[in-house]
Amino acid sequence: MSGAIVKRTPFFKILIANRGEIALRIMRTARRLGYGVVAVYSDADRDALHVREADQAVRIGEALPAQSYLKIDAIIEAAKASGAGAVHPGYGFLAENEDFARACRDAGLVFIGPSPEAILAMGNKAGAKEIMQKTGVPCVPGYQGADQSGAVMLAEAKAIGFPVMIKAVAGGGGRGMRLVADAAAFPDALRSARSEAQGAFGDPTVILERAIVDPRHIEIQVFGDRYGNAVHLGERDCSVQRRHQKLIEEAPSPAVTPELRARMGAVAVQAVKAIGYEGAGTLEFLLDRAGNFYFMEMNTRLQVEHPVTEAITGLDLVELQLRVARGEPLGLRQEDITFSGHAIEVRLCSEDAGHDFMPQSGTMARWQMPEGIRVEHALQSGSEIPPFYDSMIAKVISHGATRDEARGRLICALEQVTAFGVATNQGFLIDCLRHPVFAKGEATTAFIGNNRDALLAPQPDRGSDLALAALLLYVTHPHAPPWQRGRSLSATFPLGLRIDLGHGVHEIEIVRERDGCYRATCNGDRFSFEIDELDQDSIRFHHDGLMEQAKFLRDGDRLHILHRGVTLRVRDLTLAPPESAAAAGGDGKVRAAMNGRVVAVLVKAGDKVAAGQPVMTLEAMKMEHVHTAGVAGTVSSIDVAEGEQVTTGKIVVAIEAAA
């Protein structure tokens, strides 16, 4: 950029138009560079950590994103009221909304991201494909026309050939995306994708693409400045996904050679230079087994997985964003970019992997993250996880000299994560990292689908786990004899317990002997424990000649245990009445499976339904979940309306079983 006139745009305070871990991540770099920071919050986030950590915070609306984090006018007013001179959108919400970028510019605020024109050109999947096709970049065959009628979309899908992908033109993160196997399933999938896209991004427009079978998902990180300079920072492999949402990302990709990296990087840089792109961006490609790559879309924002690029390049991507937004030249040439080692990131989500990754909300009673490794999060013990936003609650990032070292460090770190109170995918992530296919670097986008049974197989209720649960229920009971080290004057009477570890009810008998040991009997097997230390939240004990330790939290008749890297959720059913068929919907009542918002009621009173037939769609944490009839019969009542917010367990549809 020699000879170019530097056009600086000074600002001193930044409003972060986002929430959670990304808001805290941006604050960290902004403060290091000397900027003041302003948070915004919805009613659901009033007590959130990002609000308390900011210099100032401004309420922008009610809990639902459409009433708060997607309200452009409210955010602009918040920036003006706080005296902020710049706005960082983070990712998600309005990060790729050209109207928001334009509104910031019109209000005299610096938008820390690309121009509205660049967002419109490349942030829209349909527009981006047209630009790339004109420059000769291979794209996935598809339809991105203006006619969005159901009949035209179905005809185009048939012309492309099934299976096809439906994709929202706006936003990302897997929202508004559906893989459709045949024409019969297309209308429902189209409606669902549009509804989800409207709720997440405020735009129901979709495109169609031919589904490439078992590809790698490879993305190239790019940066440009206002002086025509642009570089790429290598690739990330984001192939491990569920519901088209990334779960594990790594850099570099095990499948990308230096030659392929150079080719893909050159294409990406050429694209951003062609449109005068400014700031951080990511071009996403599908890489097939033959080494052919196809452009999918461009994300005109910072990515969730940016830490793995930071780890191998030594660069702070948020700092680069802020410097470029101030009008400084990028200050990097392509030859300046070097890569060191290997980095892997996992997304820790509040979801139940064993029940189709159902989002979970509630109170995180105990939250402790591992030390010695990078963790991005915005929680603490007692934090509320609301049902209105994305289910990702933390990112854990490892860096090592080799891929195996990074993978091993990440597994060890995940085994130390203490997350009690709300179910997470902690164990599922560990199983993915340990799986031979991932360990060999061979995972494609089909990895979870192809290995679903192995990855999601219920863990057997091992006798030792049941015995440990019984021990902890026994010694932490409010009326239990106080524990003390060593021998006892007398043995206690055997106590019978009924315990559920999530896969059935077990009868266990436990007793403390005169020698001070506790003995548990389960299914004819006997287990002996000698307690060395017992605190309010941890226990150290001898079992089978080994000294072990576990963390735990007792909450009434529920017990949370972290033992050998596995989180166990235990229910004490000793005094509970037997459960009925109602829990499975066998009583004809369809109950909300999570806190969420009703987006579609698919039946009406008097309709005949079959067992398993969809009756209602609930949206939680930006994803839609179809609820089905538990029995065949006639719909007798519908107890909710579209748009209504419901709580877990609420009866939404009642069905009178067929005779």
Tab-separated table of N, CA, C and O in Angstrom, residues 209-258:
chain	number	residue	atom	x	y	z
A	209	GLU	N	-29.172	-26.452	-2.968
A	209	GLU	CA	-27.897	-26.957	-3.483
A	209	GLU	C	-27.936	-28.472	-3.553
A	209	GLU	O	-28.583	-29.121	-2.720
A	210	ARG	N	-27.241	-29.020	-4.544
A	210	ARG	CA	-27.068	-30.460	-4.565
A	210	ARG	C	-26.229	-30.871	-3.363
A	210	ARG	O	-25.268	-30.201	-2.996
A	211	ALA	N	-26.619	-31.948	-2.705
A	211	ALA	CA	-25.871	-32.427	-1.544
A	211	ALA	C	-24.653	-33.214	-2.017
A	211	ALA	O	-24.788	-34.208	-2.725
A	212	ILE	N	-23.464	-32.744	-1.644
A	212	ILE	CA	-22.224	-33.471	-1.930
A	212	ILE	C	-22.055	-34.533	-0.851
A	212	ILE	O	-22.100	-34.231	0.343
A	213	VAL	N	-21.846	-35.777	-1.246
A	213	VAL	CA	-21.825	-36.892	-0.304
A	213	VAL	C	-20.481	-36.973	0.423
A	213	VAL	O	-19.420	-36.986	-0.201
A	214	ASP	N	-20.546	-37.005	1.742
A	214	ASP	CA	-19.384	-37.224	2.627
A	214	ASP	C	-18.199	-36.310	2.319
A	214	ASP	O	-17.056	-36.779	2.205
A	215	PRO	N	-18.394	-35.016	2.208
A	215	PRO	CA	-17.249	-34.134	1.955
A	215	PRO	C	-16.563	-33.721	3.258
A	215	PRO	O	-17.049	-33.992	4.362
A	216	ARG	N	-15.438	-33.054	3.133
A	216	ARG	CA	-14.844	-32.299	4.230
A	216	ARG	C	-15.402	-30.874	4.157
A	216	ARG	O	-15.643	-30.355	3.069
A	217	HIS	N	-15.569	-30.263	5.319
A	217	HIS	CA	-15.982	-28.856	5.380
A	217	HIS	C	-14.731	-28.056	5.719
A	217	HIS	O	-14.244	-28.091	6.852
A	218	ILE	N	-14.217	-27.334	4.727
A	218	ILE	CA	-12.974	-26.578	4.882
A	218	ILE	C	-13.271	-25.096	4.700
A	218	ILE	O	-13.959	-24.709	3.752
A	219	GLU	N	-12.741	-24.278	5.611
A	219	GLU	CA	-12.939	-22.844	5.475
A	219	GLU	C	-11.602	-22.124	5.524
A	219	GLU	O	-10.671	-22.561	6.203
A	220	ILE	N	-11.531	-21.034	4.776
A	220	ILE	CA	-10.313	-20.224	4.694
A	220	ILE	C	-10.568	-18.886	5.382
A	220	ILE	O	-11.499	-18.160	5.031
A	221	GLN	N	-9.725	-18.563	6.371
A	221	GLN	CA	-9.825	-17.275	7.062
A	221	GLN	C	-9.114	-16.205	6.251
A	221	GLN	O	-7.964	-16.374	5.859
A	222	VAL	N	-9.817	-15.101	5.985
A	222	VAL	CA	-9.230	-14.003	5.220
A	222	VAL	C	-9.345	-12.703	6.007
A	222	VAL	O	-10.188	-12.558	6.894
A	223	PHE	N	-8.477	-11.752	5.646
A	223	PHE	CA	-8.529	-10.397	6.188
A	223	PHE	C	-8.208	-9.427	5.070
A	223	PHE	O	-7.308	-9.668	4.262
A	224	GLY	N	-8.963	-8.322	5.027
A	224	GLY	CA	-8.674	-7.259	4.073
A	224	GLY	C	-8.725	-5.912	4.754
A	224	GLY	O	-9.295	-5.776	5.840
A	225	ASP	N	-8.101	-4.906	4.129
A	225	ASP	CA	-8.196	-3.551	4.662
A	225	ASP	C	-8.723	-2.611	3.574
A	225	ASP	O	-8.963	-3.021	2.435
A	226	ARG	N	-8.894	-1.325	3.912
A	226	ARG	CA	-9.493	-0.375	2.979
A	226	ARG	C	-8.511	0.112	1.916
A	226	ARG	O	-8.864	0.929	1.082
A	227	TYR	N	-7.293	-0.402	1.949
A	227	TYR	CA	-6.273	0.019	0.985
A	227	TYR	C	-6.000	-1.041	-0.076
A	227	TYR	O	-5.026	-0.948	-0.820
A	228	GLY	N	-6.852	-2.072	-0.108
A	228	GLY	CA	-6.700	-3.101	-1.131
A	228	GLY	C	-5.809	-4.261	-0.748
A	228	GLY	O	-5.564	-5.148	-1.566
A	229	ASN	N	-5.308	-4.278	0.484
A	229	ASN	CA	-4.484	-5.394	0.934
A	229	ASN	C	-5.366	-6.527	1.439
A	229	ASN	O	-6.412	-6.287	2.053
A	230	ALA	N	-4.945	-7.750	1.204
A	230	ALA	CA	-5.693	-8.911	1.693
A	230	ALA	C	-4.739	-10.088	1.865
A	230	ALA	O	-3.789	-10.250	1.091
A	231	VAL	N	-4.995	-10.889	2.896
A	231	VAL	CA	-4.218	-12.107	3.136
A	231	VAL	C	-5.172	-13.199	3.588
A	231	VAL	O	-6.297	-12.934	4.021
A	232	HIS	N	-4.699	-14.446	3.514
A	232	HIS	CA	-5.427	-15.540	4.146
A	232	HIS	C	-4.573	-16.091	5.277
A	232	HIS	O	-3.338	-16.001	5.249
A	233	LEU	N	-5.239	-16.647	6.283
A	233	LEU	CA	-4.560	-17.167	7.466
A	233	LEU	C	-4.679	-18.679	7.553
A	233	LEU	O	-4.701	-19.259	8.639
A	234	GLY	N	-4.730	-19.318	6.381
A	234	GLY	CA	-4.821	-20.770	6.368
A	234	GLY	C	-6.246	-21.258	6.513
A	234	GLY	O	-7.207	-20.490	6.489
A	235	GLU	N	-6.366	-22.567	6.668
A	235	GLU	CA	-7.683	-23.197	6.687
A	235	GLU	C	-8.019	-23.764	8.059
A	235	GLU	O	-7.149	-23.960	8.916
A	236	ARG	N	-9.300	-24.033	8.236
A	236	ARG	CA	-9.817	-24.773	9.385
A	236	ARG	C	-10.682	-25.904	8.865
A	236	ARG	O	-11.417	-25.740	7.893
A	237	ASP	N	-10.597	-27.047	9.499
A	237	ASP	CA	-11.423	-28.199	9.153
A	237	ASP	C	-12.568	-28.261	10.156
A	237	ASP	O	-12.349	-28.422	11.354
A	238	CYS	N	-13.789	-28.108	9.648
A	238	CYS	CA	-14.977	-28.037	10.512
A	238	CYS	C	-15.954	-29.155	10.162
A	238	CYS	O	-17.171	-28.966	10.158
A	239	SER	N	-15.426	-30.332	9.866
A	239	SER	CA	-16.258	-31.404	9.324
A	239	SER	C	-17.143	-32.081	10.360
A	239	SER	O	-18.194	-32.624	10.007
A	240	VAL	N	-16.744	-32.093	11.628
A	240	VAL	CA	-17.538	-32.795	12.644
A	240	VAL	C	-18.705	-31.906	13.046
A	240	VAL	O	-18.527	-30.894	13.716
A	241	GLN	N	-19.900	-32.306	12.614
A	241	GLN	CA	-21.091	-31.475	12.781
A	241	GLN	C	-22.273	-32.342	13.176
A	241	GLN	O	-22.329	-33.527	12.869
A	242	ARG	N	-23.222	-31.709	13.869
A	242	ARG	CA	-24.538	-32.311	14.060
A	242	ARG	C	-25.564	-31.235	13.752
A	242	ARG	O	-25.393	-30.081	14.090
A	243	ARG	N	-26.615	-31.639	13.041
A	243	ARG	CA	-27.630	-30.697	12.555
A	243	ARG	C	-26.993	-29.582	11.735
A	243	ARG	O	-27.402	-28.439	11.798
A	244	HIS	N	-25.931	-29.908	10.986
A	244	HIS	CA	-25.217	-28.943	10.149
A	244	HIS	C	-24.578	-27.836	10.988
A	244	HIS	O	-24.210	-26.794	10.445
A	245	GLN	N	-24.432	-28.059	12.266
A	245	GLN	CA	-23.730	-27.116	13.136
A	245	GLN	C	-22.420	-27.753	13.591
A	245	GLN	O	-22.378	-28.916	13.985
A	246	LYS	N	-21.361	-26.957	13.540
A	246	LYS	CA	-20.035	-27.471	13.859
A	246	LYS	C	-19.913	-27.772	15.354
A	246	LYS	O	-20.407	-27.034	16.189
A	247	LEU	N	-19.219	-28.865	15.648
A	247	LEU	CA	-18.947	-29.234	17.034
A	247	LEU	C	-17.452	-29.250	17.342
A	247	LEU	O	-17.035	-28.936	18.449
A	248	ILE	N	-16.658	-29.663	16.358
A	248	ILE	CA	-15.207	-29.734	16.529
A	248	ILE	C	-14.558	-29.078	15.312
A	248	ILE	O	-14.937	-29.373	14.174
A	249	GLU	N	-13.602	-28.182	15.579
A	249	GLU	CA	-12.888	-27.506	14.493
A	249	GLU	C	-11.396	-27.609	14.765
A	249	GLU	O	-10.972	-27.590	15.932
A	250	GLU	N	-10.625	-27.706	13.699
A	250	GLU	CA	-9.180	-27.807	13.896
A	250	GLU	C	-8.429	-27.104	12.776
A	250	GLU	O	-8.949	-26.884	11.682
A	251	ALA	N	-7.198	-26.721	13.100
A	251	ALA	CA	-6.318	-26.088	12.127
A	251	ALA	C	-4.890	-26.566	12.399
A	251	ALA	O	-4.467	-26.597	13.551
A	252	PRO	N	-4.186	-26.966	11.345
A	252	PRO	CA	-4.646	-27.084	9.961
A	252	PRO	C	-5.502	-28.333	9.764
A	252	PRO	O	-5.632	-29.145	10.685
A	253	SER	N	-6.060	-28.487	8.572
A	253	SER	CA	-6.858	-29.665	8.264
A	253	SER	C	-5.956	-30.857	7.967
A	253	SER	O	-4.964	-30.721	7.236
A	254	PRO	N	-6.279	-32.036	8.498
A	254	PRO	CA	-5.490	-33.225	8.171
A	254	PRO	C	-5.543	-33.587	6.691
A	254	PRO	O	-4.693	-34.354	6.216
A	255	ALA	N	-6.527	-33.041	5.967
A	255	ALA	CA	-6.713	-33.421	4.562
A	255	ALA	C	-6.137	-32.414	3.583
A	255	ALA	O	-6.171	-32.643	2.375
A	256	VAL	N	-5.618	-31.300	4.055
A	256	VAL	CA	-5.165	-30.233	3.154
A	256	VAL	C	-3.641	-30.219	3.080
A	256	VAL	O	-2.961	-30.051	4.098
A	257	THR	N	-3.125	-30.376	1.889
A	257	THR	CA	-1.684	-30.312	1.660
A	257	THR	C	-1.255	-28.849	1.510
A	257	THR	O	-2.091	-27.963	1.278
A	258	PRO	N	0.035	-28.561	1.628
A	258	PRO	CA	0.491	-27.187	1.406
A	258	PRO	C	0.098	-26.652	0.029
A	258	PRO	O	-0.250	-25.473	-0.103
